[in-house]
mmCIF file of C-alpha atoms in Angstrom:
data_model
loop_
_atom_site.group_PDB
_atom_site.id
_atom_site.type_symbol
_atom_site.label_atom_id
_atom_site.label_comp_id
_atom_site.label_asym_id
_atom_site.label_seq_id
_atom_site.Cartn_x
_atom_site.Cartn_y
_atom_site.Cartn_z
ATOM 1 C CA MET A 1 83.461 -53.350 -81.045
ATOM 2 C CA PRO A 2 86.105 -50.594 -80.453
ATOM 3 C CA HIS A 3 86.575 -47.904 -83.155
ATOM 4 C CA ALA A 4 89.593 -46.353 -84.446
ATOM 5 C CA TYR A 5 88.230 -42.885 -84.338
ATOM 6 C CA THR A 6 86.185 -40.655 -81.974
ATOM 7 C CA HIS A 7 83.974 -37.557 -82.757
ATOM 8 C CA THR A 8 87.060 -35.307 -82.633
ATOM 9 C CA ASN A 9 89.147 -37.093 -85.323
ATOM 10 C CA TRP A 10 86.688 -39.074 -87.402
ATOM 11 C CA PRO A 11 87.653 -38.204 -91.081
ATOM 12 C CA ILE A 12 84.834 -36.151 -92.522
ATOM 13 C CA ALA A 13 85.584 -34.996 -96.000
ATOM 14 C CA ALA A 14 84.164 -32.112 -98.042
ATOM 15 C CA ALA A 15 82.594 -33.089 -101.258
ATOM 16 C CA MET A 16 83.346 -30.924 -104.331
ATOM 17 C CA ILE A 17 80.029 -31.500 -106.170
ATOM 18 C CA GLN A 18 79.313 -27.592 -105.944
ATOM 19 C CA TYR A 19 82.486 -27.003 -107.870
ATOM 20 C CA PRO A 20 82.013 -27.750 -111.639
ATOM 21 C CA ASN A 21 84.787 -29.107 -113.750
ATOM 22 C CA ILE A 22 84.065 -26.622 -116.621
ATOM 23 C CA LEU A 23 84.665 -22.975 -115.413
ATOM 24 C CA PRO A 24 82.525 -20.015 -116.601
ATOM 25 C CA ASP A 25 85.158 -19.042 -119.318
ATOM 26 C CA GLY A 26 84.863 -22.568 -120.827
ATOM 27 C CA SER A 27 88.309 -23.719 -119.448
ATOM 28 C CA SER A 28 88.589 -26.912 -117.293
ATOM 29 C CA VAL A 29 89.762 -27.294 -113.679
ATOM 30 C CA GLN A 30 92.107 -29.918 -115.158
ATOM 31 C CA ASP A 31 94.096 -27.060 -116.844
ATOM 32 C CA GLN A 32 94.072 -24.630 -114.029
ATOM 33 C CA LYS A 33 97.316 -23.239 -112.483
ATOM 34 C CA PRO A 34 98.254 -24.665 -109.053
ATOM 35 C CA GLU A 35 97.586 -21.258 -107.519
ATOM 36 C CA GLU A 36 93.984 -21.443 -108.873
ATOM 37 C CA TRP A 37 93.639 -24.912 -107.309
ATOM 38 C CA ALA A 38 94.938 -23.486 -104.113
ATOM 39 C CA ALA A 39 92.318 -20.763 -104.123
ATOM 40 C CA THR A 40 89.559 -23.326 -104.290
ATOM 41 C CA LEU A 41 91.065 -25.468 -101.632
ATOM 42 C CA ARG A 42 91.412 -22.412 -99.426
ATOM 43 C CA GLU A 43 87.644 -22.108 -99.452
ATOM 44 C CA VAL A 44 87.305 -25.541 -98.200
ATOM 45 C CA THR A 45 89.856 -24.908 -95.363
ATOM 46 C CA GLU A 46 88.096 -21.686 -94.445
ATOM 47 C CA ALA A 47 84.768 -23.621 -94.138
ATOM 48 C CA GLY A 48 86.513 -25.466 -91.256
ATOM 49 C CA PHE A 49 87.334 -28.785 -93.158
ATOM 50 C CA THR A 50 90.458 -30.807 -92.565
ATOM 51 C CA GLU A 51 89.593 -33.410 -95.175
ATOM 52 C CA ILE A 52 88.565 -33.292 -98.775
ATOM 53 C CA ASP A 53 87.543 -35.766 -101.499
ATOM 54 C CA PRO A 54 88.704 -34.487 -104.826
ATOM 55 C CA THR A 55 85.520 -35.745 -106.428
ATOM 56 C CA ASP A 56 86.048 -36.381 -110.129
ATOM 57 C CA SER A 57 82.986 -34.225 -111.098
ATOM 58 C CA TRP A 58 85.337 -31.401 -110.078
ATOM 59 C CA ILE A 59 88.917 -32.682 -111.030
ATOM 60 C CA ARG A 60 89.864 -36.020 -112.494
ATOM 61 C CA LEU A 61 93.100 -36.722 -110.625
ATOM 62 C CA ALA A 62 93.542 -39.981 -112.588
ATOM 63 C CA ASP A 63 93.821 -37.972 -115.739
ATOM 64 C CA LEU A 64 96.557 -35.558 -114.529
ATOM 65 C CA ARG A 65 100.183 -35.873 -115.704
ATOM 66 C CA PRO A 66 102.375 -37.169 -112.834
ATOM 67 C CA GLU A 67 104.075 -33.831 -112.158
ATOM 68 C CA ARG A 68 100.629 -32.083 -112.133
ATOM 69 C CA LEU A 69 99.370 -34.720 -109.738
ATOM 70 C CA GLU A 70 102.251 -34.115 -107.400
ATOM 71 C CA ARG A 71 101.548 -30.410 -107.605
ATOM 72 C CA PHE A 72 97.885 -30.928 -106.687
ATOM 73 C CA ALA A 73 98.824 -33.077 -103.830
ATOM 74 C CA ALA A 74 101.205 -30.351 -102.595
ATOM 75 C CA CYS A 75 98.370 -27.821 -102.860
ATOM 76 C CA VAL A 76 96.095 -29.970 -100.652
ATOM 77 C CA ALA A 77 98.907 -30.485 -98.038
ATOM 78 C CA GLU A 78 99.619 -26.679 -98.108
ATOM 79 C CA ALA A 79 95.957 -26.067 -97.512
ATOM 80 C CA GLY A 80 96.143 -28.211 -94.312
ATOM 81 C CA LEU A 81 93.834 -30.901 -95.806
ATOM 82 C CA THR A 82 94.083 -34.650 -96.126
ATOM 83 C CA MET A 83 92.350 -36.957 -98.567
ATOM 84 C CA PRO A 84 90.677 -40.040 -96.995
ATOM 85 C CA GLY A 85 88.620 -40.899 -99.924
ATOM 86 C CA LEU A 86 88.274 -40.415 -103.720
ATOM 87 C CA SER A 87 84.816 -40.682 -105.358
ATOM 88 C CA THR A 88 83.893 -41.135 -108.931
ATOM 89 C CA ALA A 89 80.611 -40.070 -110.515
ATOM 90 C CA ARG A 90 78.728 -41.208 -113.692
ATOM 91 C CA ARG A 91 81.611 -43.473 -114.892
ATOM 92 C CA SER A 92 79.812 -46.942 -115.030
ATOM 93 C CA VAL A 93 81.765 -49.944 -116.018
ATOM 94 C CA ILE A 94 78.674 -51.151 -117.929
ATOM 95 C CA ASP A 95 77.927 -47.898 -119.602
ATOM 96 C CA PRO A 96 76.618 -48.893 -123.082
ATOM 97 C CA GLU A 97 78.967 -46.460 -124.834
ATOM 98 C CA ARG A 98 81.953 -45.996 -122.538
ATOM 99 C CA ALA A 99 82.111 -49.177 -120.494
ATOM 100 C CA ASP A 100 85.735 -50.079 -121.401
ATOM 101 C CA ASP A 101 87.025 -46.557 -121.133
ATOM 102 C CA ASN A 102 85.382 -46.193 -117.682
ATOM 103 C CA LEU A 103 86.873 -49.544 -116.546
ATOM 104 C CA ALA A 104 90.366 -48.357 -117.651
ATOM 105 C CA TYR A 105 89.699 -45.046 -115.959
ATOM 106 C CA SER A 106 88.742 -46.787 -112.794
ATOM 107 C CA HIS A 107 91.854 -48.655 -112.611
ATOM 108 C CA ARG A 108 93.697 -45.402 -113.009
ATOM 109 C CA VAL A 109 91.687 -44.051 -110.184
ATOM 110 C CA ILE A 110 92.828 -46.901 -107.848
ATOM 111 C CA ASP A 111 96.467 -46.298 -108.746
ATOM 112 C CA THR A 112 96.215 -42.640 -108.318
ATOM 113 C CA ALA A 113 94.607 -42.993 -104.866
ATOM 114 C CA ALA A 114 97.300 -45.422 -103.802
ATOM 115 C CA ARG A 115 100.017 -43.075 -105.018
ATOM 116 C CA LEU A 116 98.416 -40.262 -102.990
ATOM 117 C CA GLY A 117 97.973 -42.371 -99.786
ATOM 118 C CA ILE A 118 94.185 -42.207 -100.119
ATOM 119 C CA LYS A 119 92.655 -45.231 -98.497
ATOM 120 C CA GLU A 120 89.135 -45.473 -99.902
ATOM 121 C CA VAL A 121 87.631 -45.253 -103.372
ATOM 122 C CA SER A 122 83.912 -44.989 -104.259
ATOM 123 C CA PHE A 123 82.605 -46.201 -107.586
ATOM 124 C CA GLY A 124 78.997 -46.207 -108.943
ATOM 125 C CA LEU A 125 77.053 -47.760 -111.767
ATOM 126 C CA PHE A 126 75.059 -44.617 -112.543
ATOM 127 C CA TYR A 127 75.141 -42.875 -115.922
ATOM 128 C CA PRO A 128 75.772 -39.469 -117.277
ATOM 129 C CA LEU A 129 72.837 -36.982 -116.885
ATOM 130 C CA THR A 130 70.197 -37.083 -119.575
ATOM 131 C CA ASP A 131 69.174 -33.830 -121.424
ATOM 132 C CA ALA A 132 65.892 -33.797 -119.312
ATOM 133 C CA GLN A 133 67.923 -34.162 -116.075
ATOM 134 C CA LYS A 134 70.177 -31.331 -117.106
ATOM 135 C CA LYS A 135 67.275 -29.006 -117.726
ATOM 136 C CA ALA A 136 65.503 -29.833 -114.423
ATOM 137 C CA LEU A 137 65.947 -27.691 -111.299
ATOM 138 C CA TRP A 138 66.695 -30.892 -109.395
ATOM 139 C CA PHE A 139 68.004 -33.596 -111.675
ATOM 140 C CA TRP A 140 66.520 -36.427 -109.719
ATOM 141 C CA THR A 141 62.993 -35.349 -110.599
ATOM 142 C CA ALA A 142 63.509 -36.380 -114.199
ATOM 143 C CA GLN A 143 64.070 -39.978 -115.279
ATOM 144 C CA GLY A 144 67.610 -40.946 -115.825
ATOM 145 C CA THR A 145 69.170 -43.962 -117.571
ATOM 146 C CA THR A 146 68.268 -47.415 -116.103
ATOM 147 C CA SER A 147 70.535 -50.347 -115.787
ATOM 148 C CA PRO A 148 69.107 -53.298 -117.886
ATOM 149 C CA ASP A 149 67.202 -56.134 -116.336
ATOM 150 C CA ASP A 150 69.601 -58.526 -117.857
ATOM 151 C CA PRO A 151 71.492 -61.288 -116.065
ATOM 152 C CA ALA A 152 74.302 -61.024 -118.438
ATOM 153 C CA VAL A 153 74.850 -57.320 -117.800
ATOM 154 C CA TRP A 154 74.481 -57.922 -114.030
ATOM 155 C CA ASN A 155 77.254 -60.531 -114.198
ATOM 156 C CA LYS A 156 79.473 -58.273 -116.350
ATOM 157 C CA ALA A 157 79.022 -55.599 -113.661
ATOM 158 C CA VAL A 158 79.910 -58.004 -110.936
ATOM 159 C CA SER A 159 82.954 -59.342 -112.784
ATOM 160 C CA ARG A 160 84.274 -55.869 -113.503
ATOM 161 C CA ILE A 161 83.817 -54.601 -109.946
ATOM 162 C CA ARG A 162 85.478 -57.718 -108.654
ATOM 163 C CA GLU A 163 88.446 -56.993 -111.031
ATOM 164 C CA LEU A 164 88.598 -53.496 -109.619
ATOM 165 C CA ALA A 165 88.410 -54.973 -106.047
ATOM 166 C CA ARG A 166 91.449 -57.292 -106.707
ATOM 167 C CA HIS A 167 93.323 -54.190 -107.801
ATOM 168 C CA ALA A 168 92.287 -52.167 -104.969
ATOM 169 C CA GLN A 169 93.298 -54.967 -102.478
ATOM 170 C CA GLU A 170 96.752 -55.287 -104.136
ATOM 171 C CA VAL A 171 97.349 -51.567 -103.285
ATOM 172 C CA GLY A 172 95.800 -51.565 -99.879
ATOM 173 C CA LEU A 173 92.513 -49.753 -100.626
ATOM 174 C CA GLY A 174 88.882 -50.190 -99.699
ATOM 175 C CA LEU A 175 86.261 -50.032 -102.366
ATOM 176 C CA SER A 176 82.807 -48.517 -101.734
ATOM 177 C CA LEU A 177 79.876 -48.933 -104.305
ATOM 178 C CA GLU A 178 77.440 -46.009 -104.285
ATOM 179 C CA MET A 179 73.673 -46.706 -103.886
ATOM 180 C CA TYR A 180 71.811 -44.894 -106.700
ATOM 181 C CA GLU A 181 68.439 -45.305 -108.244
ATOM 182 C CA ASP A 182 67.723 -47.533 -111.171
ATOM 183 C CA THR A 183 71.120 -49.079 -111.008
ATOM 184 C CA TYR A 184 72.128 -52.515 -109.524
ATOM 185 C CA LEU A 185 72.638 -50.762 -106.305
ATOM 186 C CA GLY A 186 69.257 -48.822 -106.563
ATOM 187 C CA THR A 187 67.437 -50.653 -103.589
ATOM 188 C CA ALA A 188 68.887 -52.006 -100.451
ATOM 189 C CA ASP A 189 68.015 -55.610 -101.367
ATOM 190 C CA SER A 190 69.745 -55.297 -104.775
ATOM 191 C CA ALA A 191 72.805 -53.630 -103.275
ATOM 192 C CA VAL A 192 73.272 -56.289 -100.783
ATOM 193 C CA ARG A 193 72.833 -59.050 -103.433
ATOM 194 C CA PHE A 194 75.181 -57.247 -105.777
ATOM 195 C CA VAL A 195 77.944 -56.930 -103.091
ATOM 196 C CA GLN A 196 77.407 -60.571 -102.052
ATOM 197 C CA ASP A 197 77.746 -61.562 -105.624
ATOM 198 C CA VAL A 198 81.075 -59.677 -105.926
ATOM 199 C CA ASP A 199 82.127 -61.448 -102.805
ATOM 200 C CA HIS A 200 85.359 -59.652 -102.066
ATOM 201 C CA PRO A 201 86.528 -58.537 -98.686
ATOM 202 C CA CYS A 202 87.481 -54.996 -99.613
ATOM 203 C CA VAL A 203 84.222 -54.201 -101.298
ATOM 204 C CA GLY A 204 81.238 -52.536 -99.287
ATOM 205 C CA ILE A 205 78.269 -50.386 -99.746
ATOM 206 C CA ASN A 206 78.349 -46.525 -99.917
ATOM 207 C CA ALA A 207 75.044 -46.268 -98.179
ATOM 208 C CA ASP A 208 74.045 -42.988 -99.827
ATOM 209 C CA LEU A 209 70.351 -43.186 -98.865
ATOM 210 C CA GLY A 210 69.946 -39.553 -99.811
ATOM 211 C CA ASN A 211 70.005 -40.609 -103.532
ATOM 212 C CA LEU A 212 66.993 -42.785 -102.923
ATOM 213 C CA VAL A 213 64.812 -40.811 -100.448
ATOM 214 C CA ARG A 214 64.924 -37.708 -102.830
ATOM 215 C CA LEU A 215 63.101 -39.470 -105.579
ATOM 216 C CA HIS A 216 59.531 -38.443 -106.356
ATOM 217 C CA ARG A 217 58.162 -42.015 -106.213
ATOM 218 C CA PRO A 218 57.639 -44.557 -103.615
ATOM 219 C CA VAL A 219 60.806 -45.794 -101.785
ATOM 220 C CA GLU A 220 61.424 -48.224 -99.037
ATOM 221 C CA HIS A 221 61.746 -46.430 -95.642
ATOM 222 C CA TRP A 222 65.222 -45.221 -94.910
ATOM 223 C CA ALA A 223 65.389 -47.249 -91.650
ATOM 224 C CA SER A 224 64.484 -50.481 -93.407
ATOM 225 C CA MET A 225 67.182 -49.830 -96.075
ATOM 226 C CA MET A 226 69.824 -48.927 -93.554
ATOM 227 C CA GLN A 227 69.177 -52.102 -91.460
ATOM 228 C CA LYS A 228 69.896 -54.188 -94.624
ATOM 229 C CA VAL A 229 72.995 -52.406 -95.822
ATOM 230 C CA ALA A 230 74.579 -51.538 -92.425
ATOM 231 C CA PRO A 231 76.636 -54.747 -92.236
ATOM 232 C CA PHE A 232 78.203 -53.856 -95.600
ATOM 233 C CA ALA A 233 78.763 -50.031 -94.981
ATOM 234 C CA ARG A 234 82.112 -48.565 -96.116
ATOM 235 C CA TYR A 235 83.167 -45.085 -97.211
ATOM 236 C CA TRP A 236 79.871 -43.280 -96.717
ATOM 237 C CA HIS A 237 78.423 -40.283 -98.645
ATOM 238 C CA VAL A 238 75.949 -38.611 -96.360
ATOM 239 C CA LYS A 239 73.264 -36.014 -97.314
ATOM 240 C CA ASN A 240 69.665 -35.532 -96.504
ATOM 241 C CA TYR A 241 66.342 -34.483 -97.976
ATOM 242 C CA TYR A 242 62.964 -33.088 -96.846
ATOM 243 C CA ARG A 243 60.298 -35.624 -98.178
ATOM 244 C CA THR A 244 56.535 -35.313 -97.890
ATOM 245 C CA GLU A 245 54.063 -37.910 -99.182
ATOM 246 C CA ASP A 246 50.334 -37.262 -99.769
ATOM 247 C CA ALA A 247 48.748 -40.598 -99.061
ATOM 248 C CA SER A 248 45.472 -39.602 -100.732
ATOM 249 C CA THR A 249 46.991 -38.643 -104.031
ATOM 250 C CA GLY A 250 50.322 -40.400 -104.058
ATOM 251 C CA MET A 251 52.225 -37.088 -104.539
ATOM 252 C CA VAL A 252 55.816 -36.979 -103.296
ATOM 253 C CA VAL A 253 57.854 -33.818 -103.102
ATOM 254 C CA THR A 254 61.339 -33.608 -101.860
ATOM 255 C CA ALA A 255 64.092 -30.964 -101.563
ATOM 256 C CA PRO A 256 67.665 -30.849 -100.081
ATOM 257 C CA ALA A 257 67.958 -30.386 -96.422
ATOM 258 C CA PRO A 258 70.863 -30.092 -94.063
ATOM 259 C CA LEU A 259 71.859 -33.443 -92.470
ATOM 260 C CA GLU A 260 70.120 -32.989 -89.139
ATOM 261 C CA PHE A 261 66.766 -31.655 -90.529
ATOM 262 C CA GLY A 262 65.921 -34.230 -93.343
ATOM 263 C CA VAL A 263 63.708 -37.301 -93.351
ATOM 264 C CA ILE A 264 66.771 -39.561 -92.481
ATOM 265 C CA SER A 265 67.872 -39.677 -88.899
ATOM 266 C CA TYR A 266 71.561 -39.970 -89.199
ATOM 267 C CA ARG A 267 71.891 -40.320 -85.533
ATOM 268 C CA ALA A 268 70.079 -43.731 -85.841
ATOM 269 C CA ALA A 269 71.610 -44.647 -89.233
ATOM 270 C CA ILE A 270 75.195 -44.283 -87.938
ATOM 271 C CA ARG A 271 74.246 -46.258 -84.805
ATOM 272 C CA MET A 272 73.134 -49.142 -87.032
ATOM 273 C CA ALA A 273 76.402 -48.950 -89.035
ATOM 274 C CA LEU A 274 78.645 -48.613 -85.939
ATOM 275 C CA ALA A 275 76.967 -51.834 -84.500
ATOM 276 C CA HIS A 276 78.450 -53.662 -87.429
ATOM 277 C CA GLY A 277 81.890 -52.184 -86.986
ATOM 278 C CA PHE A 278 81.739 -49.312 -89.477
ATOM 279 C CA ALA A 279 85.151 -47.417 -89.242
ATOM 280 C CA SER A 280 85.406 -45.598 -92.580
ATOM 281 C CA ALA A 281 85.524 -41.979 -93.491
ATOM 282 C CA PHE A 282 82.392 -39.820 -94.241
ATOM 283 C CA LEU A 283 81.800 -37.512 -97.273
ATOM 284 C CA VAL A 284 79.400 -34.640 -96.550
ATOM 285 C CA GLU A 285 77.371 -33.476 -99.539
ATOM 286 C CA HIS A 286 74.596 -30.922 -100.188
ATOM 287 C CA TYR A 287 73.006 -29.890 -103.345
ATOM 288 C CA GLY A 288 71.773 -26.274 -104.016
ATOM 289 C CA GLY A 289 72.520 -22.955 -102.484
ATOM 290 C CA ASP A 290 75.914 -22.580 -100.639
ATOM 291 C CA GLY A 291 76.679 -26.450 -100.815
ATOM 292 C CA LEU A 292 80.024 -25.962 -99.151
ATOM 293 C CA SER A 293 78.658 -24.061 -96.024
ATOM 294 C CA VAL A 294 75.679 -26.582 -95.629
ATOM 295 C CA SER A 295 78.258 -29.379 -95.916
ATOM 296 C CA ALA A 296 80.176 -27.585 -93.133
ATOM 297 C CA THR A 297 77.195 -27.731 -90.918
ATOM 298 C CA ASN A 298 76.621 -31.419 -91.771
ATOM 299 C CA ARG A 299 80.172 -32.020 -90.606
ATOM 300 C CA ASP A 300 79.512 -30.270 -87.325
ATOM 301 C CA TYR A 301 76.392 -32.225 -86.773
ATOM 302 C CA LEU A 302 78.269 -35.557 -87.347
ATOM 303 C CA ARG A 303 80.864 -34.553 -84.857
ATOM 304 C CA ARG A 304 78.156 -33.890 -82.196
ATOM 305 C CA ILE A 305 76.600 -37.422 -82.749
ATOM 306 C CA LEU A 306 79.711 -39.685 -83.348
ATOM 307 C CA PRO A 307 81.126 -41.790 -80.539
ATOM 308 C CA ARG A 308 83.108 -39.916 -77.670
#
């Protein structure tokens, strides 16, 4: 199947997970002056990126006033960047306390993306970090909130995502659902079942296998997971982890790794997705250290292995 992109122009966006929303002085990125936004965006450009995902853990574009949103978009353009995707984090539409607010927010995200010419949005069903996760060096080593094993809640999630999908389709967007542990997209089998239950043509799976292979517990082999989700892959968050397992004790230890060095072979994973017609943007992520610079090496690795 022919692809719209090659290794030279495939959109590969910088994630902004290394930039917090709350600044050291207690103020918020939401309230920064445009020149302060521009200074951050300049760092992204200087790292060699031509695309950015203004991830909402950094700035909630959907909550900016229209004139501020226009100014932000101007800053992005002035930095020489484009925005192929817009990702949300920890705003589940079945959150026990914030479900309705998160649903309304998700609709605003779709409208905001459409207004800015962004073509893909990523949603997830994962929850805010627990206190234990906030205290841990790596938050995934502490137990987070688990989606209930309740058919009624599953059906509510399916219904709400389908509602968002209809909205996304109306404004010409694709919708990607992020794989994440202990949610209804927490395994490959469950993610496929969930997307099939949503049953909407603009909905696919954000095959963020890194979220799963980093867990200090048994997980399905990444290649087996990728084979299952590849036919459904859309806007894709990519990151990697070192993972070692001691078969004699059951001990598992993981740590963030640059994309080409971790346990997932993205050369093989991307081939699987391409075989099913994958033609969406990538988002490169990395936790710890200089996340932006490692993300830049991840981008360069992708350019080496993508189709020519």
